[in-house]
């Protein structure tokens, strides 16, 4: 029996099946309740958020306040300083975006630091894995590669990408990948990101009391800071991780809690940066520790991932995945987790309490993320084994002395993961004529209605995974090809939609393409930082021709139906500023019929950008996304082609 947490309790509880559609998580929630352990899924139901905060109608940017405005009559009152509801909402939104952008840029800067250490020969435990990708990325930002030594190119790439963070003027290196018409619009409005540090700094400065108090002006710096994430730090993180650890290609992987093994030492890695996980992957193959584990009665050491670094390692190496953000506390309740090892972002502090209840080692490894009550063993990329060896020793010792009965939900789903923008190009065009033209042609001829990015977190405000799954089913049924990342991808993988066998769930046109090419109707592209793969794929669609000249012309839409983080808001804003209609479920931190809300949900589109949308019901969200895709098809003059639905043999040959 688990040790009960001391004086914590919850007032309201509903049947576990109402908290999640993930059967494994539901089983563990029931067990936690029996064990007297409180999980986030119950805390989330019990918590009643402040209604003023939910609508972003409060300000605590100075201590003349905090000031609360009336969300039902937002123009009746202003803050002590005179700030209006539009200023207050814009500043709050701006600071959310600044934090999200800072998180991804901090991640990207750290990845760049590792890359520099490799280039300068300061670390021997990591290397350059994908030289072809290195050359491709270097070429994309104008670095000459012909006839040069690979480390010479890498050094120049490193110096160039450093500007992503340190530039104080000019344009970020990866903006060279933005379609010309989109980039011109950014130049016209003076929102091309310069360097991430200056963008975040300026946004924080402009949101100080008594500074930028016109939401129309603030939105420009908000967009610039968000673009510094998508076309900056996040893109650096994804591209350099591919270069160092290998560019993913489709691979079969197992998902869900059944990947844990009762007779093995189980180690879960959860977080966002791949370096520590790569270090663990190398260490668990060490015969010394395998023998140690066997000497303690285990059959071996089982390394699995969770959340986004799990999604990344699954895409790249096929490492099994135990579940998304909504299951990270629940998985500990199995009693089978000997160590949960974490790095940065989306790691609930509640894990410390749950881990204590089941004697699981919760181990923090990153100097930027300690957790009170966890053991900190710092991971040093120049000496990874000092950290990973201690983790292995602790996990093996915990296995040998397991005190709690083990109950592992016997559920796994096998799916195809590891799609990239490079692979989409290859799979549709073949190795000799790799191109996005076949994708565009299938959109133009109407077999594929459009493309949707469905991404983001899970949030205990709604039944875990339910909105993701219902939304994606509705989209593919209507011939919309779905690209996925992050915790959303794991939700759909658990629901069995990341297999080619899911093609019959798609509409007739999309199903034809999937069956001919041999792909699922839902393509998993990795972690939340890998949303940049969607940006690059969309840019390639513009370049391939026939679908307009800017990203805003494409028949595409995005959604984060169960979002919860500030990173999600930064991602949403970089998609909107790039030209994409982006819908958030759960709710949105603005008040309807205010000027700032109208700007985000309508005005930006009139200026030539994308726009925000919000709805809670998955079918309603799908309807909004499809209506937007159809609107773009009409503007492109390709709306008539969808009238042809029958596909004959010659059509089939054309699909591939
Ligand atoms: Fe109130 Fe203005 Fe201070 Fe905000 S900045 S807390 S609205 S006085
Ligand atoms: S981990 S930001 S819950 S996707 Fe990237 Fe998942 Fe959202 Fe965190």
XYZ file of C-alpha atoms and ligand atoms in Angstrom:
672
model
C 0.000 0.000 0.000
C 1.317 3.401 -0.893
C 2.188 5.987 1.721
C -0.713 8.411 1.801
C 0.022 12.070 1.193
C -0.340 13.879 4.497
C -3.034 16.558 4.544
C -4.098 16.872 0.929
C -7.565 15.937 -0.236
C -9.995 16.749 -2.985
C -13.640 17.690 -2.685
C -15.057 16.498 -5.986
C -14.583 13.249 -7.854
C -16.280 11.754 -10.907
C -16.016 8.255 -12.420
C -12.501 7.721 -13.759
C -13.915 7.036 -17.235
C -15.003 10.690 -17.354
C -11.432 11.865 -16.770
C -9.799 9.999 -19.651
C -10.522 7.790 -22.645
C -7.115 6.155 -22.202
C -8.032 2.779 -20.678
C -4.580 2.311 -19.117
C -4.665 5.734 -17.475
C -8.203 5.106 -16.243
C -7.108 1.819 -14.664
C -4.251 3.592 -12.886
C -6.513 6.448 -11.745
C -8.795 3.864 -10.127
C -5.798 2.218 -8.467
C -4.477 5.586 -7.241
C -7.859 6.337 -5.683
C -7.828 2.948 -3.961
C -4.285 3.639 -2.772
C -5.269 7.073 -1.459
C -3.002 8.884 -3.908
C -4.275 12.026 -5.638
C -3.414 12.483 -9.309
C -3.497 15.548 -11.561
C -6.571 14.109 -13.310
C -8.542 14.491 -10.063
C -6.847 17.736 -9.018
C -7.784 19.158 -12.417
C -11.463 18.381 -11.904
C -11.438 19.655 -8.328
C -9.723 22.957 -9.141
C -12.060 25.840 -9.890
C -10.015 28.410 -11.796
C -10.559 32.101 -11.103
C -13.144 33.267 -13.677
C -11.438 36.647 -14.035
C -8.074 34.989 -14.674
C -9.556 32.550 -17.209
C -10.623 35.517 -19.343
C -7.393 37.409 -18.774
C -9.249 40.319 -17.189
C -6.756 40.858 -14.372
C -3.386 42.577 -14.307
C -0.594 42.294 -11.771
C 2.096 44.112 -13.675
C 2.520 46.659 -10.878
C 1.635 47.012 -7.207
C -0.871 49.802 -7.540
C -2.939 46.696 -8.340
C -3.436 43.810 -8.893
C -6.403 45.188 -10.836
C -9.459 43.116 -11.749
C -11.836 44.171 -14.496
C -15.347 42.855 -14.891
C -15.331 40.181 -17.626
C -19.084 40.698 -18.159
C -18.686 44.416 -18.726
C -15.023 44.793 -19.615
C -15.248 48.418 -20.755
C -16.944 49.628 -17.551
C -13.733 49.922 -15.624
C -9.999 50.407 -16.180
C -6.984 49.601 -14.023
C -5.600 52.088 -11.471
C -3.131 53.278 -14.132
C -5.973 53.588 -16.634
C -5.065 50.431 -18.590
C -8.014 49.226 -20.668
C -9.173 45.647 -21.037
C -7.508 45.484 -24.466
C -4.161 46.593 -23.062
C -4.435 44.178 -20.141
C -5.356 41.167 -22.325
C -2.695 42.011 -24.915
C 0.006 42.356 -22.258
C -0.995 39.091 -20.571
C -1.073 37.299 -23.919
C 2.277 38.851 -24.832
C 3.905 37.622 -21.636
C 2.524 34.114 -22.238
C 4.036 34.151 -25.708
C 7.331 35.539 -24.385
C 7.595 32.674 -21.885
C 6.725 30.041 -24.476
C 9.181 31.482 -26.974
C 11.872 31.752 -24.283
C 11.358 28.076 -23.381
C 11.830 26.853 -26.932
C 14.705 29.231 -27.559
C 16.432 28.126 -24.364
C 16.039 24.540 -25.580
C 17.412 25.465 -29.030
C 20.325 27.416 -27.580
C 21.252 24.431 -25.436
C 21.156 22.096 -28.449
C 23.358 24.567 -30.349
C 25.826 24.517 -27.425
C 26.111 20.730 -27.700
C 26.577 21.023 -31.464
C 29.357 23.561 -30.916
C 31.067 21.250 -28.413
C 31.001 18.462 -31.011
C 32.363 20.748 -33.729
C 35.122 21.994 -31.434
C 36.003 18.463 -30.291
C 35.030 19.121 -26.669
C 32.718 16.125 -26.399
C 33.420 12.604 -27.595
C 30.150 10.998 -26.521
C 28.090 12.682 -29.232
C 28.855 13.158 -32.894
C 27.451 14.285 -36.240
C 25.202 11.473 -37.436
C 23.529 12.863 -40.558
C 25.984 14.695 -42.811
C 23.459 14.843 -45.675
C 21.045 16.775 -43.462
C 23.892 18.994 -42.296
C 24.634 19.983 -45.890
C 20.958 20.458 -46.669
C 20.380 22.749 -43.682
C 23.572 24.702 -44.399
C 22.560 25.167 -48.046
C 19.094 26.341 -47.029
C 20.605 29.385 -45.309
C 23.147 30.151 -48.005
C 26.259 28.367 -46.708
C 28.455 26.961 -49.451
C 29.002 23.189 -49.024
C 30.551 22.142 -52.340
C 34.044 20.645 -51.923
C 34.284 21.576 -48.240
C 35.194 19.412 -45.221
C 32.082 18.485 -43.252
C 33.425 19.952 -39.980
C 34.272 23.161 -41.804
C 30.641 23.462 -42.936
C 29.458 22.523 -39.430
C 31.582 25.278 -37.888
C 30.086 27.883 -40.210
C 26.570 26.558 -39.594
C 27.191 26.831 -35.872
C 28.360 30.443 -36.136
C 25.457 31.337 -38.383
C 22.791 29.729 -36.168
C 24.215 31.462 -33.102
C 22.707 34.629 -34.614
C 19.252 33.077 -34.015
C 19.741 33.954 -30.385
C 22.284 36.777 -30.276
C 21.370 39.046 -33.220
C 20.130 42.471 -32.192
C 19.276 43.555 -35.720
C 18.950 41.997 -39.176
C 16.908 38.852 -39.853
C 17.173 35.417 -38.245
C 19.027 32.851 -40.402
C 16.069 30.489 -40.930
C 13.862 33.302 -42.260
C 15.661 32.524 -45.543
C 13.351 29.482 -45.697
C 10.153 31.544 -45.517
C 8.220 31.905 -48.796
C 9.030 35.291 -50.332
C 5.482 36.686 -50.205
C 5.142 35.813 -46.506
C 8.544 37.310 -45.698
C 7.671 40.485 -47.593
C 4.557 40.904 -45.492
C 6.647 40.551 -42.318
C 9.118 43.129 -43.651
C 6.324 45.537 -44.500
C 4.965 45.295 -40.953
C 8.448 45.226 -39.391
C 7.961 41.897 -37.624
C 10.810 39.825 -39.077
C 12.458 38.310 -35.997
C 16.016 39.536 -35.370
C 17.370 37.476 -32.477
C 15.421 35.568 -29.828
C 16.985 37.275 -26.850
C 16.213 40.758 -28.113
C 12.653 39.822 -29.094
C 11.802 38.335 -25.694
C 13.550 41.210 -23.908
C 11.705 43.830 -25.923
C 8.332 42.149 -25.389
C 8.881 41.955 -21.640
C 9.957 45.589 -21.611
C 7.008 46.779 -23.668
C 4.553 45.030 -21.324
C 5.869 46.886 -18.241
C 3.452 49.354 -16.671
C 3.288 52.565 -18.597
C 4.978 51.328 -21.756
C 3.235 49.962 -24.874
C -0.479 50.598 -24.325
C -1.863 50.108 -27.813
C -2.808 46.495 -28.523
C -2.372 47.157 -32.266
C 1.273 47.964 -31.692
C 1.838 45.275 -29.067
C 0.615 42.508 -31.375
C 3.514 43.254 -33.712
C 6.112 42.502 -31.052
C 4.050 39.520 -29.887
C 4.141 38.096 -33.433
C 7.827 38.859 -33.811
C 8.618 37.056 -30.547
C 6.503 34.061 -31.569
C 8.169 33.926 -35.001
C 11.516 33.957 -33.186
C 10.359 30.645 -31.709
C 9.022 28.842 -34.804
C 11.570 30.103 -37.319
C 14.220 30.419 -34.612
C 14.958 28.384 -31.514
C 12.517 25.544 -32.201
C 13.792 25.125 -35.748
C 17.400 25.162 -34.529
C 16.531 22.469 -31.968
C 14.848 20.184 -34.499
C 17.365 20.578 -37.310
C 20.487 20.221 -35.146
C 19.000 17.275 -33.233
C 18.487 15.524 -36.587
C 22.068 16.309 -37.593
C 23.508 15.027 -34.294
C 21.229 12.097 -33.508
C 19.831 11.146 -36.922
C 16.902 12.329 -39.018
C 13.872 10.135 -38.250
C 12.286 7.944 -40.891
C 9.127 5.873 -40.501
C 9.568 3.270 -37.841
C 7.250 0.937 -35.954
C 6.951 1.701 -32.270
C 4.787 0.612 -29.363
C 2.807 3.075 -27.281
C 0.931 2.874 -23.967
C 1.633 1.635 -20.456
C 1.872 -1.990 -21.552
C 5.414 -1.184 -22.740
C 6.479 -1.466 -19.085
C 7.711 -4.950 -18.128
C 7.101 -6.391 -14.690
C 10.227 -8.573 -14.818
C 12.553 -5.788 -16.021
C 14.112 -2.750 -14.429
C 11.913 0.016 -15.863
C 13.345 3.469 -16.504
C 11.158 6.247 -17.954
C 12.670 9.382 -19.490
C 10.331 12.386 -19.712
C 10.933 15.956 -20.823
C 12.079 17.702 -23.972
C 15.803 17.737 -24.685
C 17.137 14.644 -26.442
C 20.762 14.644 -25.224
C 20.163 13.069 -21.811
C 17.781 10.497 -23.326
C 20.428 9.636 -25.948
C 22.909 9.220 -23.097
C 20.513 6.853 -21.272
C 19.945 4.869 -24.467
C 23.689 4.321 -24.823
C 24.088 3.431 -21.138
C 21.309 0.800 -20.896
C 23.126 -1.301 -23.491
C 26.168 -1.611 -21.208
C 26.646 -5.318 -20.416
C 27.848 -4.470 -16.909
C 24.482 -3.022 -15.951
C 22.532 -5.706 -17.788
C 24.426 -8.303 -15.713
C 23.830 -6.248 -12.564
C 20.106 -6.235 -13.300
C 20.112 -9.984 -13.949
C 22.007 -10.610 -10.732
C 19.116 -8.875 -8.939
C 16.576 -11.143 -10.628
C 15.493 -8.910 -13.526
C 15.397 -10.141 -17.107
C 16.885 -6.889 -18.347
C 16.612 -3.115 -18.383
C 13.634 -1.553 -20.120
C 14.038 2.078 -21.221
C 10.872 3.869 -22.345
C 9.890 7.464 -23.024
C 7.003 9.757 -22.125
C 5.714 13.122 -23.239
C 7.819 14.972 -25.836
C 11.389 13.683 -25.462
C 9.672 10.284 -25.565
C 7.968 11.249 -28.844
C 11.298 12.411 -30.235
C 13.162 9.215 -29.278
C 10.301 7.076 -30.551
C 10.430 8.861 -33.907
C 14.182 8.645 -34.179
C 14.974 5.238 -32.672
C 11.666 3.410 -32.156
C 12.011 3.611 -28.346
C 8.669 2.503 -26.800
C 6.457 5.250 -25.370
C 4.437 4.906 -22.157
C 2.044 7.841 -22.591
C 1.515 11.574 -22.941
C 1.424 14.492 -20.507
C -1.903 13.362 -19.027
C -0.448 9.985 -17.989
C 2.876 10.957 -16.416
C 1.606 10.729 -12.834
C -0.681 7.771 -13.547
C 2.149 5.618 -14.898
C 3.973 5.786 -11.561
C 0.922 4.157 -9.916
C 1.815 0.903 -11.721
C 4.517 0.440 -9.090
C 6.692 -0.796 -11.961
C 8.629 2.414 -12.567
C 12.021 2.056 -10.910
C 13.217 5.490 -12.012
C 11.546 8.415 -13.722
C 14.259 10.619 -15.156
C 13.334 14.139 -16.266
C 14.972 17.146 -17.871
C 12.937 20.289 -18.714
C 9.371 21.494 -19.416
C 5.948 19.977 -18.701
C 7.185 18.013 -15.684
C 4.499 18.322 -13.035
C 5.713 19.046 -9.529
C 2.996 16.621 -8.406
C 5.204 13.814 -9.685
C 7.402 14.193 -6.605
C 4.498 13.327 -4.297
C 3.266 10.402 -6.426
C 6.812 9.036 -6.812
C 7.243 9.192 -3.033
C 4.059 7.159 -2.560
C 5.394 4.321 -4.748
C 9.096 4.566 -3.860
C 9.940 5.462 -7.430
C 13.126 7.462 -7.922
C 12.246 10.830 -9.451
C 15.542 12.127 -10.796
C 16.070 15.615 -12.181
C 19.088 15.978 -14.447
C 19.093 19.526 -15.765
C 20.453 22.592 -13.945
C 17.418 24.581 -15.176
C 14.880 22.209 -13.599
C 15.185 20.995 -10.026
C 12.080 19.741 -8.190
C 11.717 19.872 -4.429
C 11.680 16.311 -3.144
C 13.390 14.819 -6.230
C 16.970 13.579 -6.414
C 19.157 15.788 -8.592
C 21.879 14.077 -10.612
C 23.153 16.544 -13.146
C 23.703 15.412 -16.714
C 26.916 16.715 -18.264
C 27.130 16.190 -22.019
C 30.900 16.014 -21.756
C 30.660 13.253 -19.174
C 27.261 11.565 -19.622
C 28.105 8.290 -17.906
C 28.635 9.819 -14.470
C 24.933 10.714 -14.461
C 23.508 7.731 -16.330
C 25.503 5.186 -14.285
C 24.091 6.592 -11.036
C 20.586 6.432 -12.470
C 21.055 2.808 -13.523
C 22.405 1.860 -10.105
C 19.466 3.507 -8.339
C 16.900 1.903 -10.665
C 18.408 -1.586 -10.302
C 18.521 -1.226 -6.521
C 14.882 -0.139 -6.458
C 13.916 -3.143 -8.614
C 15.659 -5.517 -6.197
C 13.752 -4.031 -3.267
C 10.333 -3.364 -4.850
C 7.890 -2.826 -1.991
C 4.682 -2.191 -3.879
C 2.566 -4.669 -5.826
C 3.005 -4.150 -9.556
C -0.040 -3.659 -11.769
C 0.721 -2.832 -15.405
C -2.250 -2.225 -17.713
C -1.750 -4.747 -20.514
C -2.287 -2.303 -23.331
C -0.020 -1.410 -26.229
C -0.673 -0.135 -29.727
C 1.839 -0.433 -32.528
C 2.026 2.437 -34.992
C 4.237 4.107 -37.566
C 6.114 7.141 -36.289
C 9.049 9.219 -37.523
C 7.712 11.199 -40.468
C 9.605 14.357 -41.409
C 9.266 17.017 -44.068
C 12.140 15.283 -45.870
C 10.347 11.934 -45.790
C 7.048 13.397 -46.992
C 8.944 14.738 -49.993
C 10.598 11.359 -50.607
C 7.531 9.142 -50.100
C 5.414 11.088 -52.554
C 8.072 11.782 -55.139
C 10.461 8.819 -54.837
C 14.221 9.029 -54.360
C 14.924 10.330 -57.871
C 12.149 12.887 -58.078
C 11.546 13.708 -54.441
C 9.184 16.645 -54.401
C 6.011 18.069 -52.944
C 4.424 18.258 -56.392
C 2.464 14.981 -55.994
C 1.044 16.230 -52.677
C 0.023 19.524 -54.276
C -1.474 17.686 -57.264
C -3.543 15.487 -54.969
C -4.754 18.614 -53.176
C -5.513 20.377 -56.455
C -7.380 17.369 -57.878
C -9.332 17.145 -54.621
C -8.367 13.679 -53.402
C -6.798 15.437 -50.444
C -9.036 18.310 -49.361
C -6.324 20.032 -47.351
C -3.778 19.515 -44.594
C -4.311 19.952 -40.854
C -1.772 20.141 -38.068
C -3.282 18.705 -34.872
C -0.835 19.181 -32.037
C -0.346 20.043 -28.410
C -0.943 18.954 -24.900
C -3.577 17.201 -22.836
C -5.380 19.210 -20.160
C -7.291 17.786 -17.187
C -10.011 20.366 -17.815
C -11.304 17.851 -20.387
C -11.446 14.073 -20.704
C -7.860 13.141 -21.635
C -7.312 12.420 -25.364
C -11.024 12.577 -26.211
C -10.978 15.835 -28.201
C -7.794 14.905 -30.076
C -9.172 11.566 -31.219
C -12.686 12.706 -32.171
C -11.321 15.732 -34.035
C -8.756 13.794 -36.063
C -11.295 11.097 -36.978
C -13.622 13.790 -38.288
C -10.849 15.469 -40.275
C -9.609 12.338 -42.028
C -13.195 11.264 -42.742
C -13.427 14.500 -44.715
C -10.243 13.823 -46.717
C -8.020 16.103 -44.655
C -4.479 14.729 -44.239
C -3.440 15.194 -40.602
C 0.087 15.981 -39.399
C 0.678 15.474 -35.698
C 3.209 16.283 -33.021
C 3.613 16.199 -29.269
C 1.141 14.730 -26.823
C -1.595 14.798 -29.473
C 0.370 12.319 -31.579
C 0.506 9.934 -28.618
C -3.265 10.235 -28.081
C -3.889 9.190 -31.692
C -1.245 6.466 -31.561
C -3.044 4.941 -28.546
C -6.285 5.102 -30.549
C -4.625 3.097 -33.351
C -4.729 5.806 -36.042
C -1.019 5.864 -36.824
C -1.097 2.743 -38.956
C -1.766 2.291 -42.679
C -4.651 0.032 -41.585
C -6.432 3.177 -40.399
C -6.817 4.289 -44.041
C -10.419 2.962 -44.293
C -11.390 5.523 -41.634
C -10.429 8.222 -44.112
C -12.656 9.650 -46.812
C -12.419 8.027 -50.264
C -9.861 10.440 -51.741
C -7.469 10.456 -48.787
C -7.883 6.679 -48.366
C -6.841 6.180 -52.013
C -3.684 8.209 -51.503
C -2.862 6.424 -48.229
C -3.419 2.965 -49.679
C -1.408 3.713 -52.801
C 1.536 5.294 -51.008
C 1.275 2.977 -47.961
C 0.988 5.666 -45.307
C -1.423 6.257 -42.443
C -3.920 9.128 -42.805
C -2.287 10.598 -39.720
C 1.446 11.320 -39.879
C 3.402 11.682 -36.608
C 6.231 14.225 -36.847
C 7.644 14.084 -33.321
C 7.691 16.379 -30.304
C 6.131 19.830 -29.779
C 9.412 21.512 -30.748
C 9.141 19.594 -34.045
C 6.161 21.696 -35.115
C 8.774 23.455 -37.208
C 8.700 20.407 -39.493
C 5.130 21.492 -40.346
C 6.342 25.033 -41.145
C 8.996 23.673 -43.508
C 6.545 21.238 -45.139
C 4.090 24.112 -45.689
C 6.858 26.257 -47.217
C 7.752 23.361 -49.531
C 4.092 23.175 -50.620
C 4.198 26.860 -51.575
C 7.465 26.343 -53.429
C 6.125 23.313 -55.327
C 3.542 25.600 -56.915
C -0.159 25.653 -57.681
C -1.308 26.579 -54.185
C -0.613 30.295 -54.041
C 2.439 32.334 -53.195
C 2.303 32.730 -49.429
C 1.673 30.424 -46.491
C -1.629 32.226 -45.931
C -2.864 30.987 -49.338
C -2.617 27.269 -48.485
C -5.688 25.126 -47.751
C -4.367 24.250 -44.306
C -5.442 24.760 -40.699
C -4.025 23.971 -37.262
C -5.451 23.012 -33.897
C -4.342 22.354 -30.324
C -7.590 20.907 -28.936
C -6.412 20.143 -25.385
C -3.675 22.781 -24.969
C -2.413 23.934 -21.609
C 1.074 25.508 -21.844
C 2.521 28.921 -22.655
C 4.624 27.151 -25.270
C 1.367 26.177 -26.972
C 0.319 29.847 -27.148
C 3.702 30.782 -28.644
C 3.334 27.979 -31.206
C -0.202 29.065 -32.027
C 0.878 32.672 -32.526
C 3.813 31.703 -34.783
C 1.408 29.700 -36.938
C -1.067 32.592 -37.050
C 1.690 35.103 -37.892
C 2.933 32.680 -40.566
C -0.527 32.665 -42.167
C -2.335 29.674 -40.662
C -5.851 29.556 -39.193
C -5.249 28.092 -35.729
C -7.967 26.846 -33.390
C -7.504 26.206 -29.687
C -9.853 24.015 -27.660
C -10.351 24.355 -23.874
C -10.943 28.142 -24.129
C -8.884 31.194 -25.000
C -7.550 33.933 -22.679
C -9.482 36.834 -24.197
C -13.022 38.211 -23.846
C -15.292 38.058 -26.887
C -16.388 41.340 -28.434
C -13.367 43.235 -27.181
C -11.061 44.965 -29.635
C -8.055 42.756 -28.855
C -10.110 39.582 -29.245
C -11.480 40.815 -32.590
C -7.951 41.590 -33.775
C -6.740 38.043 -33.008
C -9.856 36.305 -34.312
C -10.526 38.430 -37.383
C -8.366 41.512 -37.878
C -5.073 39.693 -38.397
C -6.561 37.700 -41.280
C -7.724 40.923 -42.917
C -4.131 42.138 -42.687
C -2.966 39.035 -44.620
C -2.015 36.763 -41.713
C -3.743 33.724 -40.290
C -6.200 34.102 -37.426
C -7.208 32.457 -34.168
C -10.348 30.425 -33.552
C -11.674 28.659 -30.487
C -14.271 25.954 -29.817
C -14.579 23.033 -27.433
C -16.567 20.446 -29.359
C -14.358 18.320 -31.665
C -16.923 18.133 -34.475
C -17.406 21.886 -34.298
C -13.621 22.401 -34.451
C -13.383 20.065 -37.467
C -16.217 21.930 -39.158
C -14.422 25.264 -38.632
C -11.137 23.886 -39.980
C -12.799 22.302 -43.016
C -14.769 25.483 -43.764
C -11.496 27.411 -43.751
C -9.805 24.833 -46.006
C -12.749 25.040 -48.412
C -12.573 28.849 -48.344
C -8.887 28.670 -49.330
C -9.681 26.116 -52.063
C -12.245 28.495 -53.467
C -9.811 31.425 -53.392
C -7.290 29.250 -55.241
C -9.935 28.243 -57.797
C -9.644 24.528 -57.019
C -12.978 24.089 -55.264
C -14.669 22.446 -58.256
C -12.224 19.530 -58.457
C -13.622 17.912 -55.324
C -16.869 17.190 -57.140
C -15.117 14.228 -58.829
C -15.177 11.395 -56.276
C -14.809 8.182 -58.289
C -11.230 7.034 -58.732
C -10.396 4.744 -61.684
C -7.214 2.770 -62.402
C -5.457 5.536 -64.297
C -6.240 7.906 -61.426
C -4.658 5.419 -59.044
C -1.439 5.408 -61.084
C -1.401 9.206 -60.949
C -1.679 9.282 -57.171
C 1.807 7.959 -56.433
Fe -3.355 47.822 -12.347
Fe -2.164 49.232 -14.302
Fe -0.699 48.174 -12.340
Fe -1.863 46.585 -14.125
S -0.262 48.056 -14.529
S -1.780 46.265 -11.928
S -3.755 47.673 -14.555
S -2.261 49.756 -12.127
S 5.091 18.015 -23.820
S 3.909 21.513 -24.339
S 2.198 18.913 -22.876
S 2.583 18.843 -26.264
Fe 5.862 18.939 -25.351
Fe 3.053 17.764 -24.422
Fe 2.192 20.234 -24.616
Fe 4.130 19.758 -22.982
